[in-house]
Structure formats: C-alpha cells, structure tokens
Amino acid sequence: MVILRKYMALLGVGSAKIDLILEKDIFNPSEQVKGYFLIKGGTTLQQLKRIDCDLIKTDEETKREDVVDSITILTTESIPSATDNKIPLTFRLPLTVPSTTSNCSYRFKTKLSFKQGVESLDQDIIKIM
C-alpha cells in the first residue's frame, strides 16, 4: 500500500500542494509584497527541490505574457504527509511597473518542484494602482 501511494504521488495524485497566501492583493509600484507559501503535504513524504514564483504581466489584447520579476527558493526540505509548512515571502515590486488596466493584468505564478514527481502550480491575481 505504501508503494502504491508513493507511485501515485510521483504521478501527482496525492502529492504535496503549494498555495501563495498574500496579505493583500492591491499594490502600488515599489511597494513590498508580503505573504507566505503554504505547502500542504500529500499522502507520502516528499523531498522538495525548489519554489519558483514569477510576477507575470499579461497583455489582454495579444495574450502576450512577460515575466516582470522572479523569486527562486532552493530547498532540500522534506514535507511529511498530511502536514502544513509555511515559507515567508517578501517581494518588492519594481518602481517602473505600469498600473493594472483593462488591457494589462498581473499575477504571481508559483511552481513547487519535487526531487521526484509532478510539479504543483498556483496562480494569484494582483492589481497594481
């Protein structure tokens, strides 16, 4: 049974999940974004590899996406099954970032990578005034 759960987690079934929790979702240019990554353990112990978090700007007319800035956290931590782990996030928005409009939107795209197994993804929309 343990082996079956391990293989299921490798395929993404019952694997750990990541969720970016922000203190708020409306910001000004050069403002500091604060929050944390909530990692929820799956059905088996999993070895984490890295967390990538990109601030993505989307042109709503052309659907073009550009990475404004990125954060990468390398880790060798293991996440036990059915546990929660919080990793703090502090991120300063660029001073020159344009405001959100009907043609321009922003989101944080977060990816949790494991030593073995399928990645966990999360997306959080923000507004820049």
PDB file of C-alpha atoms in Angstrom:
ATOM      1  CA  MET A   1       0.000   0.000   0.000  1.00  0.00           C
ATOM      2  CA  VAL A   2       2.850   2.416   0.827  1.00  0.00           C
ATOM      3  CA  ILE A   3       4.476   1.728  -2.543  1.00  0.00           C
ATOM      4  CA  LEU A   4       1.199   2.423  -4.353  1.00  0.00           C
ATOM      5  CA  ARG A   5       0.822   5.785  -2.563  1.00  0.00           C
ATOM      6  CA  LYS A   6       4.430   6.671  -3.430  1.00  0.00           C
ATOM      7  CA  TYR A   7       3.881   5.962  -7.147  1.00  0.00           C
ATOM      8  CA  MET A   8       0.567   7.845  -7.118  1.00  0.00           C
ATOM      9  CA  ALA A   9       2.371  10.886  -5.615  1.00  0.00           C
ATOM     10  CA  LEU A  10       5.003  10.652  -8.382  1.00  0.00           C
ATOM     11  CA  LEU A  11       2.150  10.968 -10.872  1.00  0.00           C
ATOM     12  CA  GLY A  12       0.664  13.925  -8.992  1.00  0.00           C
ATOM     13  CA  VAL A  13      -2.173  12.076  -7.229  1.00  0.00           C
ATOM     14  CA  GLY A  14      -1.936  12.838  -3.517  1.00  0.00           C
ATOM     15  CA  SER A  15       1.257  14.878  -3.903  1.00  0.00           C
ATOM     16  CA  ALA A  16       2.082  17.993  -1.885  1.00  0.00           C
ATOM     17  CA  LYS A  17       0.424  21.271  -2.999  1.00  0.00           C
ATOM     18  CA  ILE A  18       1.558  24.886  -2.838  1.00  0.00           C
ATOM     19  CA  ASP A  19      -0.579  27.980  -2.261  1.00  0.00           C
ATOM     20  CA  LEU A  20       0.750  31.557  -2.185  1.00  0.00           C
ATOM     21  CA  ILE A  21      -1.029  33.490   0.559  1.00  0.00           C
ATOM     22  CA  LEU A  22      -0.667  37.298   0.257  1.00  0.00           C
ATOM     23  CA  GLU A  23      -1.538  39.867   2.940  1.00  0.00           C
ATOM     24  CA  LYS A  24      -3.477  41.808   0.272  1.00  0.00           C
ATOM     25  CA  ASP A  25      -3.960  41.849  -3.498  1.00  0.00           C
ATOM     26  CA  ILE A  26      -3.786  45.571  -4.414  1.00  0.00           C
ATOM     27  CA  PHE A  27      -0.366  47.263  -4.519  1.00  0.00           C
ATOM     28  CA  ASN A  28       1.463  50.388  -5.643  1.00  0.00           C
ATOM     29  CA  PRO A  29       4.695  50.367  -7.684  1.00  0.00           C
ATOM     30  CA  SER A  30       7.800  49.782  -5.493  1.00  0.00           C
ATOM     31  CA  GLU A  31       5.575  48.501  -2.654  1.00  0.00           C
ATOM     32  CA  GLN A  32       6.687  45.474  -0.672  1.00  0.00           C
ATOM     33  CA  VAL A  33       4.543  42.360  -1.154  1.00  0.00           C
ATOM     34  CA  LYS A  34       4.334  40.208   1.975  1.00  0.00           C
ATOM     35  CA  GLY A  35       2.907  36.766   2.466  1.00  0.00           C
ATOM     36  CA  TYR A  36       3.939  33.142   2.596  1.00  0.00           C
ATOM     37  CA  PHE A  37       3.976  29.942   0.621  1.00  0.00           C
ATOM     38  CA  LEU A  38       1.727  27.329   2.234  1.00  0.00           C
ATOM     39  CA  ILE A  39       2.908  23.824   1.400  1.00  0.00           C
ATOM     40  CA  LYS A  40       0.379  21.118   2.212  1.00  0.00           C
ATOM     41  CA  GLY A  41       1.829  17.637   2.488  1.00  0.00           C
ATOM     42  CA  GLY A  42       0.321  14.893   0.376  1.00  0.00           C
ATOM     43  CA  THR A  43      -0.214  11.236   1.123  1.00  0.00           C
ATOM     44  CA  THR A  44       3.512  10.391   1.396  1.00  0.00           C
ATOM     45  CA  LEU A  45       6.767  12.051   2.455  1.00  0.00           C
ATOM     46  CA  GLN A  46       8.146  14.080  -0.474  1.00  0.00           C
ATOM     47  CA  GLN A  47      11.536  15.701  -0.999  1.00  0.00           C
ATOM     48  CA  LEU A  48      11.207  19.327  -2.145  1.00  0.00           C
ATOM     49  CA  LYS A  49      13.615  20.727  -4.721  1.00  0.00           C
ATOM     50  CA  ARG A  50      12.662  24.365  -5.382  1.00  0.00           C
ATOM     51  CA  ILE A  51       9.961  27.013  -5.366  1.00  0.00           C
ATOM     52  CA  ASP A  52       9.742  29.368  -8.342  1.00  0.00           C
ATOM     53  CA  CYS A  53       7.491  32.413  -8.145  1.00  0.00           C
ATOM     54  CA  ASP A  54       7.171  34.694 -11.186  1.00  0.00           C
ATOM     55  CA  LEU A  55       5.353  38.016 -11.411  1.00  0.00           C
ATOM     56  CA  ILE A  56       3.664  37.789 -14.823  1.00  0.00           C
ATOM     57  CA  LYS A  57       2.324  40.764 -16.798  1.00  0.00           C
ATOM     58  CA  THR A  58      -0.321  39.823 -19.390  1.00  0.00           C
ATOM     59  CA  ASP A  59      -1.337  41.972 -22.336  1.00  0.00           C
ATOM     60  CA  GLU A  60      -5.050  41.123 -22.516  1.00  0.00           C
ATOM     61  CA  GLU A  61      -5.372  42.080 -26.213  1.00  0.00           C
ATOM     62  CA  THR A  62      -2.498  39.976 -27.564  1.00  0.00           C
ATOM     63  CA  LYS A  63      -2.408  37.456 -24.656  1.00  0.00           C
ATOM     64  CA  ARG A  64       1.356  38.010 -24.523  1.00  0.00           C
ATOM     65  CA  GLU A  65       2.876  37.182 -21.137  1.00  0.00           C
ATOM     66  CA  ASP A  66       6.097  38.712 -19.823  1.00  0.00           C
ATOM     67  CA  VAL A  67       7.952  37.831 -16.633  1.00  0.00           C
ATOM     68  CA  VAL A  68       8.416  41.106 -14.715  1.00  0.00           C
ATOM     69  CA  ASP A  69      10.488  39.572 -11.911  1.00  0.00           C
ATOM     70  CA  SER A  70      11.161  36.195 -10.301  1.00  0.00           C
ATOM     71  CA  ILE A  71      11.973  34.603  -6.963  1.00  0.00           C
ATOM     72  CA  THR A  72      13.561  31.164  -6.644  1.00  0.00           C
ATOM     73  CA  ILE A  73      13.968  29.319  -3.352  1.00  0.00           C
ATOM     74  CA  LEU A  74      16.173  26.228  -3.475  1.00  0.00           C
ATOM     75  CA  THR A  75      15.492  23.689  -0.734  1.00  0.00           C
ATOM     76  CA  THR A  76      16.230  20.106   0.205  1.00  0.00           C
ATOM     77  CA  GLU A  77      13.482  20.020   2.816  1.00  0.00           C
ATOM     78  CA  SER A  78      11.171  17.033   3.084  1.00  0.00           C
ATOM     79  CA  ILE A  79       7.447  17.596   3.578  1.00  0.00           C
ATOM     80  CA  PRO A  80       5.827  14.842   5.640  1.00  0.00           C
ATOM     81  CA  SER A  81       2.425  13.547   4.648  1.00  0.00           C
ATOM     82  CA  ALA A  82      -0.646  15.480   5.803  1.00  0.00           C
ATOM     83  CA  THR A  83       1.338  18.391   7.317  1.00  0.00           C
ATOM     84  CA  ASP A  84       1.430  22.108   6.506  1.00  0.00           C
ATOM     85  CA  ASN A  85       4.596  24.158   6.170  1.00  0.00           C
ATOM     86  CA  LYS A  86       4.876  27.944   5.745  1.00  0.00           C
ATOM     87  CA  ILE A  87       7.765  29.682   3.999  1.00  0.00           C
ATOM     88  CA  PRO A  88       7.733  33.501   4.262  1.00  0.00           C
ATOM     89  CA  LEU A  89       7.723  35.691   1.140  1.00  0.00           C
ATOM     90  CA  THR A  90       8.886  39.287   0.853  1.00  0.00           C
ATOM     91  CA  PHE A  91       8.992  40.780  -2.630  1.00  0.00           C
ATOM     92  CA  ARG A  92       9.458  44.390  -3.733  1.00  0.00           C
ATOM     93  CA  LEU A  93       7.530  45.426  -6.842  1.00  0.00           C
ATOM     94  CA  PRO A  94       9.586  47.353  -9.410  1.00  0.00           C
ATOM     95  CA  LEU A  95       9.184  51.148  -9.288  1.00  0.00           C
ATOM     96  CA  THR A  96       8.532  51.281 -13.043  1.00  0.00           C
ATOM     97  CA  VAL A  97       5.796  48.633 -13.199  1.00  0.00           C
ATOM     98  CA  PRO A  98       2.737  50.006 -15.076  1.00  0.00           C
ATOM     99  CA  SER A  99      -0.692  50.044 -13.428  1.00  0.00           C
ATOM    100  CA  THR A 100      -3.291  47.356 -13.997  1.00  0.00           C
ATOM    101  CA  THR A 101      -5.746  48.334 -16.750  1.00  0.00           C
ATOM    102  CA  SER A 102      -8.375  46.584 -18.833  1.00  0.00           C
ATOM    103  CA  ASN A 103      -5.536  45.694 -21.251  1.00  0.00           C
ATOM    104  CA  CYS A 104      -2.859  44.823 -18.676  1.00  0.00           C
ATOM    105  CA  SER A 105      -3.112  42.360 -15.775  1.00  0.00           C
ATOM    106  CA  TYR A 106      -0.709  40.823 -13.265  1.00  0.00           C
ATOM    107  CA  ARG A 107      -0.455  37.541 -11.427  1.00  0.00           C
ATOM    108  CA  PHE A 108       2.017  35.588  -9.360  1.00  0.00           C
ATOM    109  CA  LYS A 109       2.624  32.153 -10.865  1.00  0.00           C
ATOM    110  CA  THR A 110       4.085  29.774  -8.293  1.00  0.00           C
ATOM    111  CA  LYS A 111       5.599  26.359  -9.008  1.00  0.00           C
ATOM    112  CA  LEU A 112       6.690  23.804  -6.411  1.00  0.00           C
ATOM    113  CA  SER A 113       9.169  21.256  -7.784  1.00  0.00           C
ATOM    114  CA  PHE A 114       9.959  17.948  -6.132  1.00  0.00           C
ATOM    115  CA  LYS A 115      13.078  15.792  -6.311  1.00  0.00           C
ATOM    116  CA  GLN A 116      10.756  13.215  -7.901  1.00  0.00           C
ATOM    117  CA  GLY A 117       7.186  13.660  -9.079  1.00  0.00           C
ATOM    118  CA  VAL A 118       4.824  16.107 -10.744  1.00  0.00           C
ATOM    119  CA  GLU A 119       5.057  19.851 -10.020  1.00  0.00           C
ATOM    120  CA  SER A 120       2.402  21.740  -8.066  1.00  0.00           C
ATOM    121  CA  LEU A 121       1.197  25.065  -9.545  1.00  0.00           C
ATOM    122  CA  ASP A 122      -0.645  28.065  -8.099  1.00  0.00           C
ATOM    123  CA  GLN A 123      -1.689  31.437  -9.537  1.00  0.00           C
ATOM    124  CA  ASP A 124      -2.707  34.604  -7.671  1.00  0.00           C
ATOM    125  CA  ILE A 125      -4.040  37.704  -9.424  1.00  0.00           C
ATOM    126  CA  ILE A 126      -2.956  41.098  -8.078  1.00  0.00           C
ATOM    127  CA  LYS A 127      -3.740  44.705  -9.033  1.00  0.00           C
ATOM    128  CA  ILE A 128      -1.198  47.484  -9.302  1.00  0.00           C
ATOM    129  CA  MET A 129      -2.536  51.005  -8.844  1.00  0.00           C
TER     130      MET A 129
END
